[in-house]
Short mmCIF file of C-alpha atoms in Angstrom, two decimals:
data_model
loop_
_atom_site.label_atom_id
_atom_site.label_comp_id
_atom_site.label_asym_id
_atom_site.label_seq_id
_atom_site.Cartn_x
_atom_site.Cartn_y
_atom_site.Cartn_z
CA UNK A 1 119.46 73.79 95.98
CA UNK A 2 119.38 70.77 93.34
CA UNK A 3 117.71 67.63 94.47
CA UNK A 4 119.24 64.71 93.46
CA UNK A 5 117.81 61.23 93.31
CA UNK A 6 119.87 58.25 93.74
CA UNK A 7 118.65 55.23 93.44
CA UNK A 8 120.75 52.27 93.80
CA UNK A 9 120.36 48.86 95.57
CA UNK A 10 124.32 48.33 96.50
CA UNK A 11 125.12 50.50 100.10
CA UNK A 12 128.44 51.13 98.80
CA UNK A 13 127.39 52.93 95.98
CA UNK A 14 124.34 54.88 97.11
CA UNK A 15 127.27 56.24 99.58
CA UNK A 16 129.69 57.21 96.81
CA UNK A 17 127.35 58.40 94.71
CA UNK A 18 126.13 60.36 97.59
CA UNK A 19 129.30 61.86 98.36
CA UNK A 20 130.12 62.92 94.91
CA UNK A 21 127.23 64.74 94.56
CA UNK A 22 127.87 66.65 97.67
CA UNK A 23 131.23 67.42 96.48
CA UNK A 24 129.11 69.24 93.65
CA UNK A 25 127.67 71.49 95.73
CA UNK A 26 124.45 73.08 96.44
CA UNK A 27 122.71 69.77 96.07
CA UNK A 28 120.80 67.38 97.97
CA UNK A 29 120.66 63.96 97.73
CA UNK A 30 117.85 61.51 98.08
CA UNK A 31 118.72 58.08 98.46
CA UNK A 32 116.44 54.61 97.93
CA UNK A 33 117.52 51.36 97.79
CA UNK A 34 114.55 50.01 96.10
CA UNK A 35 113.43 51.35 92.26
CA UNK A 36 109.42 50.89 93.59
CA UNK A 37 109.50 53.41 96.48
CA UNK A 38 112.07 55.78 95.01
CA UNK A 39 108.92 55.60 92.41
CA UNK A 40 106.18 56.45 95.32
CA UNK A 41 108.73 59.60 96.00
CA UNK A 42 108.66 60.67 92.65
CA UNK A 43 104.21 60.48 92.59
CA UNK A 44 105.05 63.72 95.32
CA UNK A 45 108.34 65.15 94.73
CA UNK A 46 110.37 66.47 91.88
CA UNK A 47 114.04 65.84 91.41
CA UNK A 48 116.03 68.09 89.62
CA UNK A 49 118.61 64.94 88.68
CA UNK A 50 117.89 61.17 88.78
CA UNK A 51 120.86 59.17 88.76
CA UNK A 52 119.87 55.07 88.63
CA UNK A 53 121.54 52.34 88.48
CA UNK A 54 120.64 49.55 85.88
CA UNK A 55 120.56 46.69 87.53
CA UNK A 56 118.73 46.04 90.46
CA UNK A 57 115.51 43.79 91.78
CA UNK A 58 111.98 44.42 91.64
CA UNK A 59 112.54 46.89 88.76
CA UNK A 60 116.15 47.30 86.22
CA UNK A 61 116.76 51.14 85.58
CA UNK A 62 115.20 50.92 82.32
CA UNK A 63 111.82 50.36 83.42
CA UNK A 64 112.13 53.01 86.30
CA UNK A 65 112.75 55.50 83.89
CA UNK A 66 110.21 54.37 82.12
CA UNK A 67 107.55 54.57 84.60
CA UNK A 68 109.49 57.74 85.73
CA UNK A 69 108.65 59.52 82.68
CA UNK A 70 105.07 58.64 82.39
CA UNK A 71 104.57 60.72 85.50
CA UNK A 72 102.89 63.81 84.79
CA UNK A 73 105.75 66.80 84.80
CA UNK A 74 108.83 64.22 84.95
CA UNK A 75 109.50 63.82 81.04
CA UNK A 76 111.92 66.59 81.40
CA UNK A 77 113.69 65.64 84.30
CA UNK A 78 117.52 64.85 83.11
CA UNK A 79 117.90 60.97 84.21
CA UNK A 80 121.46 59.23 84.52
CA UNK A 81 121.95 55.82 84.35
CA UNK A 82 124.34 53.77 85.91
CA UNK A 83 125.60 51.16 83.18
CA UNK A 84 129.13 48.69 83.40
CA UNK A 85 131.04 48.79 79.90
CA UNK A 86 129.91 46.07 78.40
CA UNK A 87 125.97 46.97 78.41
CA UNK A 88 126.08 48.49 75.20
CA UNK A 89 123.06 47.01 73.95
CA UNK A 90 121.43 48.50 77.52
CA UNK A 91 122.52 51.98 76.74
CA UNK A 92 121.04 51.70 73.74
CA UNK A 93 117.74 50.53 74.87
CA UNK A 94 118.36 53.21 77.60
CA UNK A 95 118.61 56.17 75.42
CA UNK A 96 115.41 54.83 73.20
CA UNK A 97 113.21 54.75 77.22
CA UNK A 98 114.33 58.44 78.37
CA UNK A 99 118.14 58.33 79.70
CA UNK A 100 119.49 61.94 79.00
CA UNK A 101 123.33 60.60 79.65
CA UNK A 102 125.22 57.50 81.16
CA UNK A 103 127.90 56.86 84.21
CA UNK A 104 129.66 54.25 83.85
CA UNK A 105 131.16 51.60 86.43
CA UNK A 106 133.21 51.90 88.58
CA UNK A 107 132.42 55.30 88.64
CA UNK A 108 135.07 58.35 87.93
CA UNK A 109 134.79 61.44 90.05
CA UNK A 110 135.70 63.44 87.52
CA UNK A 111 133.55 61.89 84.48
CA UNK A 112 130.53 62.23 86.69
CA UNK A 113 131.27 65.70 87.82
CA UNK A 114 131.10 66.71 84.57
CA UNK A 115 127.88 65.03 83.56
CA UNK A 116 126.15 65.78 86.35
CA UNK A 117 126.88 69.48 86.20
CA UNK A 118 125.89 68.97 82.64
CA UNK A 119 122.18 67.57 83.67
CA UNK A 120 121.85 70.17 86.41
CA UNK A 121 122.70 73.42 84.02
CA UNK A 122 120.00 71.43 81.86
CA UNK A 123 117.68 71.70 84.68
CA UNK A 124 118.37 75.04 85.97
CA UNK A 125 117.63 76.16 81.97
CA UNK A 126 114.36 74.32 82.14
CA UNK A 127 113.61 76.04 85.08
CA UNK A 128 114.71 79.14 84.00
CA UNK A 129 112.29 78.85 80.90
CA UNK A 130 109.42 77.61 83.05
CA UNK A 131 109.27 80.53 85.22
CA UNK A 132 110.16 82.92 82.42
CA UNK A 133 106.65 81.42 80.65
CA UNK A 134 104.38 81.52 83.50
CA UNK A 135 105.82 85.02 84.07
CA UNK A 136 105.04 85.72 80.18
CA UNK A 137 101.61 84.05 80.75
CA UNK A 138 101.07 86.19 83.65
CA UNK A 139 101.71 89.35 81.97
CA UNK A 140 99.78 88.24 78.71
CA UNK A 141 96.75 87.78 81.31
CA UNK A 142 97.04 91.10 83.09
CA UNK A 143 97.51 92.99 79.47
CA UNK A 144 94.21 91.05 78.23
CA UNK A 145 92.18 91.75 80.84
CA UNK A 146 93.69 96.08 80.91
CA UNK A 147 92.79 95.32 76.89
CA UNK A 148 88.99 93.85 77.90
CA UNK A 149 88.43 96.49 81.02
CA UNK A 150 89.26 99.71 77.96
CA UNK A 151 86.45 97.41 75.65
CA UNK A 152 84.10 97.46 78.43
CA UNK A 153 84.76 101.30 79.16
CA UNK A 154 84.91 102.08 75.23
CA UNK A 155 81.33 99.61 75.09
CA UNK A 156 79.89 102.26 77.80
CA UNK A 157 81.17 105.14 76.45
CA UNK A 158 79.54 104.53 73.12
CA UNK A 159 75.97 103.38 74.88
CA UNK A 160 76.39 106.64 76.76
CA UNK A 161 76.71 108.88 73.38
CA UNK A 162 73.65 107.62 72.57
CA UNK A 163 71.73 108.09 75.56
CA UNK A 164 73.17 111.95 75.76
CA UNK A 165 70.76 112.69 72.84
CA UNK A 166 68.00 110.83 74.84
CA UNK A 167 66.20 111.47 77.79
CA UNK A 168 67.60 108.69 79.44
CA UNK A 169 70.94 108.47 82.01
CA UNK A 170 73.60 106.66 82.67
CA UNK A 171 71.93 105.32 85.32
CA UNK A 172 69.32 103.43 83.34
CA UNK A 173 71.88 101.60 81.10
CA UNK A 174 73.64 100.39 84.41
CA UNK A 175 70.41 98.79 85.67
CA UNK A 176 69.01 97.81 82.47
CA UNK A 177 72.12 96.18 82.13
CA UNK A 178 72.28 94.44 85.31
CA UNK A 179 68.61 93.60 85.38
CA UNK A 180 69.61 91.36 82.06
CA UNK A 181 72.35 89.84 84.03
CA UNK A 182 69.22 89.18 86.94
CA UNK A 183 67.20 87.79 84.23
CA UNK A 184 70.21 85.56 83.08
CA UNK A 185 70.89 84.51 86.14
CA UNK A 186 67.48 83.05 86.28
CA UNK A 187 67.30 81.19 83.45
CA UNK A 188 70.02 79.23 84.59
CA UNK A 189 72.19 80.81 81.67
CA UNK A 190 76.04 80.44 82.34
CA UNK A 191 78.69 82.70 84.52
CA UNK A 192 79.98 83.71 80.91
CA UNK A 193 76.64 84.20 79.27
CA UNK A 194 75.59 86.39 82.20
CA UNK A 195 78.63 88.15 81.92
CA UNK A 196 77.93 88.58 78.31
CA UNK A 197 74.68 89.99 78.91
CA UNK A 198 75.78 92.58 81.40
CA UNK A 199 78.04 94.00 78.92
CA UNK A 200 76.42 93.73 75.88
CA UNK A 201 73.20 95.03 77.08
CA UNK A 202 74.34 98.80 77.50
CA UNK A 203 74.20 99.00 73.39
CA UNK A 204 70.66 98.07 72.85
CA UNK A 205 69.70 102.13 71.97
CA UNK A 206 73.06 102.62 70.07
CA UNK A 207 71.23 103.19 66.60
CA UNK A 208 69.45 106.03 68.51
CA UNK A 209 72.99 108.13 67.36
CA UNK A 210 70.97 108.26 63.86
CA UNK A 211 67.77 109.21 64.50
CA UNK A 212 67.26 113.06 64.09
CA UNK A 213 66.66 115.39 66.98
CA UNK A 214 63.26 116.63 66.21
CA UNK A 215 62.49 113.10 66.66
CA UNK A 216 64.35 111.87 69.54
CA UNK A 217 63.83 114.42 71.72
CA UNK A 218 59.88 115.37 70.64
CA UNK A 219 57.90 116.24 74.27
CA UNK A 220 54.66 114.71 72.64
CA UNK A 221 53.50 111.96 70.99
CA UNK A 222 55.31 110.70 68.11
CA UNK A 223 53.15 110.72 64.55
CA UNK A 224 53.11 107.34 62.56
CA UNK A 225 55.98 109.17 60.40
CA UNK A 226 57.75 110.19 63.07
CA UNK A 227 57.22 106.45 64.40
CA UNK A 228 58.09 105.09 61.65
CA UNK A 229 62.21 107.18 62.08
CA UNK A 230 62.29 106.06 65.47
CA UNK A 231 62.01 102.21 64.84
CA UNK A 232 65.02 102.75 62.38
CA UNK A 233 67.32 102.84 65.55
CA UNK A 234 66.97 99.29 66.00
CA UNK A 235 68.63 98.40 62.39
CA UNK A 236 70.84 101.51 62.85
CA UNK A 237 72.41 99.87 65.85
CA UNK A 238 72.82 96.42 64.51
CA UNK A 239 74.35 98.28 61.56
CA UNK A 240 76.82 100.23 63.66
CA UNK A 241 77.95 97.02 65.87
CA UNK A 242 77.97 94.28 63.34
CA UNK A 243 80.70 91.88 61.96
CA UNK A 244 82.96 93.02 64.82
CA UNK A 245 85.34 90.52 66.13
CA UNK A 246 84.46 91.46 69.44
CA UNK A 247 82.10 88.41 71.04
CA UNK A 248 80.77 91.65 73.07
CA UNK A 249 79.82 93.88 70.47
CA UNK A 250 78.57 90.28 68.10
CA UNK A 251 76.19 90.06 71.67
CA UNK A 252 75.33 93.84 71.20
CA UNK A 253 74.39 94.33 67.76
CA UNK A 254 72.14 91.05 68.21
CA UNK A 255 70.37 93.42 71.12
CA UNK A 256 70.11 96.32 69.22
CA UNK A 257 68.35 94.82 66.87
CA UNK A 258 65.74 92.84 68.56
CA UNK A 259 64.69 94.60 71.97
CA UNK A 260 61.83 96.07 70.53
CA UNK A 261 60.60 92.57 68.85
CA UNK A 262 57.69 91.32 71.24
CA UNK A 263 56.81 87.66 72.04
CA UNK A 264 53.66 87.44 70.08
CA UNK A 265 54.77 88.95 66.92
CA UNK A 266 53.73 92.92 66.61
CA UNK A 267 57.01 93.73 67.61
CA UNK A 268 59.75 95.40 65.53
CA UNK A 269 61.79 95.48 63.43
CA UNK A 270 60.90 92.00 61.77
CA UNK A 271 57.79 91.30 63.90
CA UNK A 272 59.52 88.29 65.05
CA UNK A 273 57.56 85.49 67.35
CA UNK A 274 58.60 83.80 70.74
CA UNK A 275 61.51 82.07 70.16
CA UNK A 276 62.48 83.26 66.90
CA UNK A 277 63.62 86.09 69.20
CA UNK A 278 67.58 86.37 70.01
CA UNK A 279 67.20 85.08 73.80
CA UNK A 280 69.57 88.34 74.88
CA UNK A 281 66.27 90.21 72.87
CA UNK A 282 63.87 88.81 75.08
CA UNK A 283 65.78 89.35 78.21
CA UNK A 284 66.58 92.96 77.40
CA UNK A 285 63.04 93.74 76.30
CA UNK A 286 61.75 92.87 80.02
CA UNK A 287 64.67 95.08 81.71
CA UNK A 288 64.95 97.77 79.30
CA UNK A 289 60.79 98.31 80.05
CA UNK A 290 61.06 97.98 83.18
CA UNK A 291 63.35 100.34 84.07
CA UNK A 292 61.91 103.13 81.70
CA UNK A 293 58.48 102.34 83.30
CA UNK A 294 59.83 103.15 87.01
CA UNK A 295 62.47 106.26 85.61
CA UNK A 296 61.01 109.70 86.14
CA UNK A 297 61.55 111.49 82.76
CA UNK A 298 61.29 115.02 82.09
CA UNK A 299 57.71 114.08 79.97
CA UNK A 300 56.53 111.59 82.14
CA UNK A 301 56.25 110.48 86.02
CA UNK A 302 58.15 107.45 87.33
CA UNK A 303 55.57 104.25 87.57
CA UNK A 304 55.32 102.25 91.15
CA UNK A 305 57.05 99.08 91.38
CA UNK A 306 53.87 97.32 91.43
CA UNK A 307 52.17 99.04 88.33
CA UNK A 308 55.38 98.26 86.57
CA UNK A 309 55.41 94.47 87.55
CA UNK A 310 51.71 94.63 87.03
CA UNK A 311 52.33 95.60 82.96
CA UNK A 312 55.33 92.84 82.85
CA UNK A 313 53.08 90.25 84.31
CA UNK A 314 50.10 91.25 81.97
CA UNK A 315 52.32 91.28 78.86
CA UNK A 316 53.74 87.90 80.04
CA UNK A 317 53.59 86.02 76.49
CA UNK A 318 52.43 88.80 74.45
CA UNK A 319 54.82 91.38 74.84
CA UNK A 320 57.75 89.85 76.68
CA UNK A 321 58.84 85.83 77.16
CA UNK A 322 57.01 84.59 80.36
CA UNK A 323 60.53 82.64 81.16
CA UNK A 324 62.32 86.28 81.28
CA UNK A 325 59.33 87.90 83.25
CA UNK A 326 59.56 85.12 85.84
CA UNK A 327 63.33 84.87 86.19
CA UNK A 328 63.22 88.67 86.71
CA UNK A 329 60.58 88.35 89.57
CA UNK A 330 62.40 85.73 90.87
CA UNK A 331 65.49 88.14 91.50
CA UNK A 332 62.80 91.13 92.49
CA UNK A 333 65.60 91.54 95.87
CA UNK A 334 68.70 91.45 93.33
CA UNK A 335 66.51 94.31 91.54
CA UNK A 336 65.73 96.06 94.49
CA UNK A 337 69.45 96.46 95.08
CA UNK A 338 70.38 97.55 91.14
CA UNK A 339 67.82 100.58 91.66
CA UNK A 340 69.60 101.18 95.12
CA UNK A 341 72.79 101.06 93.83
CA UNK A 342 72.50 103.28 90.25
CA UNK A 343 69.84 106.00 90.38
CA UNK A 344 69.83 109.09 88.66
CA UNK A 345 71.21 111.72 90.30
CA UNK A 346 74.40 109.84 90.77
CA UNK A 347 77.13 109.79 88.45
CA UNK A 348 77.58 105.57 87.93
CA UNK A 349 80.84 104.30 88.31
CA UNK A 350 82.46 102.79 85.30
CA UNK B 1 141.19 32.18 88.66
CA UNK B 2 142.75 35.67 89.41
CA UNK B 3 146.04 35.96 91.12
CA UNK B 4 146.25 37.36 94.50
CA UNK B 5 144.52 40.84 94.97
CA UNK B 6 147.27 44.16 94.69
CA UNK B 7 145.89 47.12 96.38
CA UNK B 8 146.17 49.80 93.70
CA UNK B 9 145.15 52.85 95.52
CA UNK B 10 146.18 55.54 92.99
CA UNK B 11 144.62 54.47 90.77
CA UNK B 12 141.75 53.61 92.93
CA UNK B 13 142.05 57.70 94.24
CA UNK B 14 142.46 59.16 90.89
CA UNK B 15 138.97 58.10 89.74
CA UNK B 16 137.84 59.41 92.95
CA UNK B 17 139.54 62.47 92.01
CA UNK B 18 142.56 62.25 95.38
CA UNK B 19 139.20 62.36 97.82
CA UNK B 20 140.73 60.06 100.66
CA UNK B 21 138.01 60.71 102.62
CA UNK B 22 135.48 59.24 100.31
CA UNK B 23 138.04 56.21 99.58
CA UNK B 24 137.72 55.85 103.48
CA UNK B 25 134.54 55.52 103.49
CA UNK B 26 134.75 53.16 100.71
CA UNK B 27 136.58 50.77 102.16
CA UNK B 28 134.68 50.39 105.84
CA UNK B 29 131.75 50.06 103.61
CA UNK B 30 133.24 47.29 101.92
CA UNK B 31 134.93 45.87 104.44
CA UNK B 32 131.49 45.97 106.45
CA UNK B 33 129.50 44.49 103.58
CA UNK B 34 131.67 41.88 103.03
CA UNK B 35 129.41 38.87 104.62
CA UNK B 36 126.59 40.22 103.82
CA UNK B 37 127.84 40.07 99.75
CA UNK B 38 129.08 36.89 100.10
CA UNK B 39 125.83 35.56 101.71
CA UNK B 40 123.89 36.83 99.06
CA UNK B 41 125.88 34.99 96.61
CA UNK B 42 125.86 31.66 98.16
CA UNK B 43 121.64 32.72 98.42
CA UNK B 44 121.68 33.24 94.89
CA UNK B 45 123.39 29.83 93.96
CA UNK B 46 121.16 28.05 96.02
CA UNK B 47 118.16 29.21 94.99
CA UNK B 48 118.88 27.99 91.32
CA UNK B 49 117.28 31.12 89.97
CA UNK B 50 119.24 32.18 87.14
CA UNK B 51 118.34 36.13 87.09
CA UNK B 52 119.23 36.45 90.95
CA UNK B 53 122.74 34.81 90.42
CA UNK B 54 123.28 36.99 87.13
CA UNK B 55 122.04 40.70 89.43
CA UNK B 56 124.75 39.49 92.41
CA UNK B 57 126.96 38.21 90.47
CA UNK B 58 126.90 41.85 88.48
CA UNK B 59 126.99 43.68 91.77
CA UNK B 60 129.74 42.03 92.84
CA UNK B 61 131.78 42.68 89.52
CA UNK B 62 130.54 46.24 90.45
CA UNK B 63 132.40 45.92 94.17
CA UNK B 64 136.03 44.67 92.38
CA UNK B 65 135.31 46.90 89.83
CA UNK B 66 135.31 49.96 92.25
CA UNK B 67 138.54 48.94 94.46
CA UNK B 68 140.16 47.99 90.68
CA UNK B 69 140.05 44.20 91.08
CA UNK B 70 140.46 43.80 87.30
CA UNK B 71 140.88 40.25 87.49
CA UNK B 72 138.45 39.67 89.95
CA UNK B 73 135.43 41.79 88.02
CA UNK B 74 136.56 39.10 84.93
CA UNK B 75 135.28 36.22 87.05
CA UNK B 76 132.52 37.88 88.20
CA UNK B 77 131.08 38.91 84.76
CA UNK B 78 132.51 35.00 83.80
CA UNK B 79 129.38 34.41 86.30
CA UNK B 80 127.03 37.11 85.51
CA UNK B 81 126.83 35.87 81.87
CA UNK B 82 126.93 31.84 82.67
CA UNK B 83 123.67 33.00 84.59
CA UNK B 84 122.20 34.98 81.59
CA UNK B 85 122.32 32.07 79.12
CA UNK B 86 120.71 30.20 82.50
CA UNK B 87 123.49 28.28 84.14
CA UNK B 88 123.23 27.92 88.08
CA UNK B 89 124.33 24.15 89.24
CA UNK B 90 127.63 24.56 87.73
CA UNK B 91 128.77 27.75 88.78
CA UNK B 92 129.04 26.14 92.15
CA UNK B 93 133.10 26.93 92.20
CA UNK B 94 133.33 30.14 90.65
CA UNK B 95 130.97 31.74 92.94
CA UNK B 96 132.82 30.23 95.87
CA UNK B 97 136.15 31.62 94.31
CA UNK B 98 134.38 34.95 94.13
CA UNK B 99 133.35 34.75 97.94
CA UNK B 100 136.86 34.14 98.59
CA UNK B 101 138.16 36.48 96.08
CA UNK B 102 135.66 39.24 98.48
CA UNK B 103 137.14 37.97 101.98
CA UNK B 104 140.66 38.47 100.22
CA UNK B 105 139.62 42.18 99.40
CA UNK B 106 138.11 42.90 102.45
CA UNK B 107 141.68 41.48 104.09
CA UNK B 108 143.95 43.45 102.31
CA UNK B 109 141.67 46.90 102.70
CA UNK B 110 141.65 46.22 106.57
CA UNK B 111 145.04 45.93 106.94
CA UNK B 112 145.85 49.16 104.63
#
């Protein structure tokens, strides 16, 4: 069903015009008298056809359809004016302020039928194209976010082929991960940064792909050689995610290479200080720790929650940022949860 | 001054594509508007205001137009632009002959 406006201050023309349009069929028309509240209509509803008349008081045609048009959505809205013969120079002036087509007086059943079917078929294209873009949109969406759930699963995937060759599980890259998004959280950082951070965080041990087995998966201590390897799988990491295109894997390869740097400088690779650290570093630093402190590994027992938040508080400005410690106090419930939700014998859900 | 008002209703009908109902309608609109247009007119002359006498004037060279009062539309847009270039005082006759001109209309539309 079309509505049609008709706007009109002489009765016996608002009733032919009415009429004719009827006679169309599958329309409805919407009659006003006065320009100024067919206007106020318009602020609410949208026509699918404005016919108006030129001359009338308050406000002529020409300036209706001029304020018409300056109503957000209504500059495609096919407008016919109402003009005698001899208002050439109105036409004109018409055609210039947004008139798609003209009737003129008195008016001819059979000229208007035409041009009115004309403006409608205009409409129902419009239409037609409107819905067929926010359909498009729609799908483009749904296709993005199918493209950005196989990054996320790809992102994991990758974090997990590192960790296979490590003591550590699946597990602990879901709560590392989510104890960065804690720590976000807490510093106030935005939904998207947190977001960022939850993702990213899983491919702070990437680089450990390249470090040889002897190495990696040594019961004992580690000599300064040995040491010396291991670091490497910070650079090896940044190596593997850099220059991607992917914001994701830009925020990853930043982590990989500087969770190991420590607040007061005898971190590694660089020995970076405070905030010369990536912020994502100093975040991950404080949950990555934390959650290898209180993991039982094959070589070690798992620490008590307190010991563990005893070594975060006592490394508060020397290893890790005091603003990360705190914001991931702050959450302790939040963290309480994570370890509830992901532990180790349980396969984590993707 | 137009001669005496012919009802042409076929040609009337064939712009309204043969729809007697709508020519019905037409006419007991007129026909009931009739004082009310005239009144306006006489409103629109004694106010002086130029741009009021020039709109009725145009919407009642509209009204002839419609019920194809040729001759009559001619005085009415006579009118309509003698109130553009700002005339009022003087059009004192011609609006009463369109008045009379509507009555006559309205007369012959009644009576079918």
């Amino acid at each position: 069903m079309h509505n049609v406006l008709i706007i009109d201050d002489s009765d016996i023309n608002l009733t032919l015009i009415k009429a004719l349009v009827l006679k169309l069929g599958d329309c409805s028309p919407i009659l006003f008298e006065h320009p100024l509240a067919a206007l106020e209509w318009c602020r609410s509803n949208v026509p699918d056809l404005v016919i108006v008349d030129y001359m009338m008081p308050d406000m002529d045609g020409l300036k209706f359809i001029s304020a018409f048009r300056a109503l957000h959505g209504r500059n495609e809205i096919p407008v016919l004016m109402i003009t005698a013969n001899d208002q050439k120079d109105v036409r004109y002036d018409a055609l210039l302020g947004g008139a798609n087509d003209f009737l003129t007086k008195p008016i001819d059943r059979v000229e208007f039928s035409a041009r009115a079917r004309n403006m409608l078929s205009l409409r129902t294209g419009q239409k037609y194209l409107a819905d067929r873009a926010e359909h498009l949109s729609a799908l483009v969406e749904e296709r993005t976010a199918e493209i950005r759930d196989r990054e996320k699963e790809l992102i994991f995937r990758i974090s997990r082929a590192a960790e296979f060759r490590d003591p550590e599980t699946g597990a602990h890259i879901q709560r590392m991960a989510h104890y960065s998004q804690i720590i976000a959280l807490g510093l106030d950082l935005s939904l998207a940064q947190q977001k960022l951070i939850l993702e990213a965080a899983p491919m702070h041990d990437v680089g450990k792909i390249g470090i040889p087995d002897y190495i990696l998966l040594k019961p004992g201590k580690l000599t300064h050689e040995e040491f010396e390897v291991m670091k490497g799988h910070a650079r090896l990491g940044q190596e593997l995610l850099k220059d991607s295109r992917s914001e994701v894997i830009q925020a990853g390869a930043e982590v990989a290479i500087s969770h190991h740097e420590k607040y007061d400088g005898t971190g590694y690779p660089y020995g970076l200080k405070g905030h010369q650290i990536p912020l994502f570093g100093r975040i991950v630093a404080v949950a990555d720790v934390f959650d290898a402190l209180t993991s039982e590994r094959p070589y070690k027992r798992a620490w008590s929650l307190d010991d563990a938040c005893k070594f975060l508080e006592e490394g508060r400005g020397t290893h890790f940022d005091p603003m990360c410690v705190e914001a991931f106090l702050a959450g302790w419930e939040h963290v309480l949860d994570i370890r509830q939700r992901f532990r180790d014998e349980e396969m984590p859900q993707i | 001054m137009a001669g005496l008002f012919v009802l042409d209703k076929a040609s009337i009908l064939e712009r309204l594509g043969g729809d007697e109902e709508i020519f019905a309608m037409m006419v007991d609109m007129f026909v009931q508007d009739v004082d009310s247009n005239c009144a306006a007119l006489g409103t629109a002359l004694a106010s002086g205001d130029a741009a009021v006498l020039r709109r009725e004037a145009h919407t009642v060279k509209g009204l002839m137009a419609t019920f194809s009062d040729e001759a009559g539309a001619a005085d009415a847009y006579t009118v309509e632009l003698r109130a553009r270039d700002g005339l009022v005082a003087d059009q004192a006759a011609a609006v009463a002959g369109l008045q009379q001109r509507l009555r006559e209309i309205a007369a012959v539309l009644s009576a079918g």
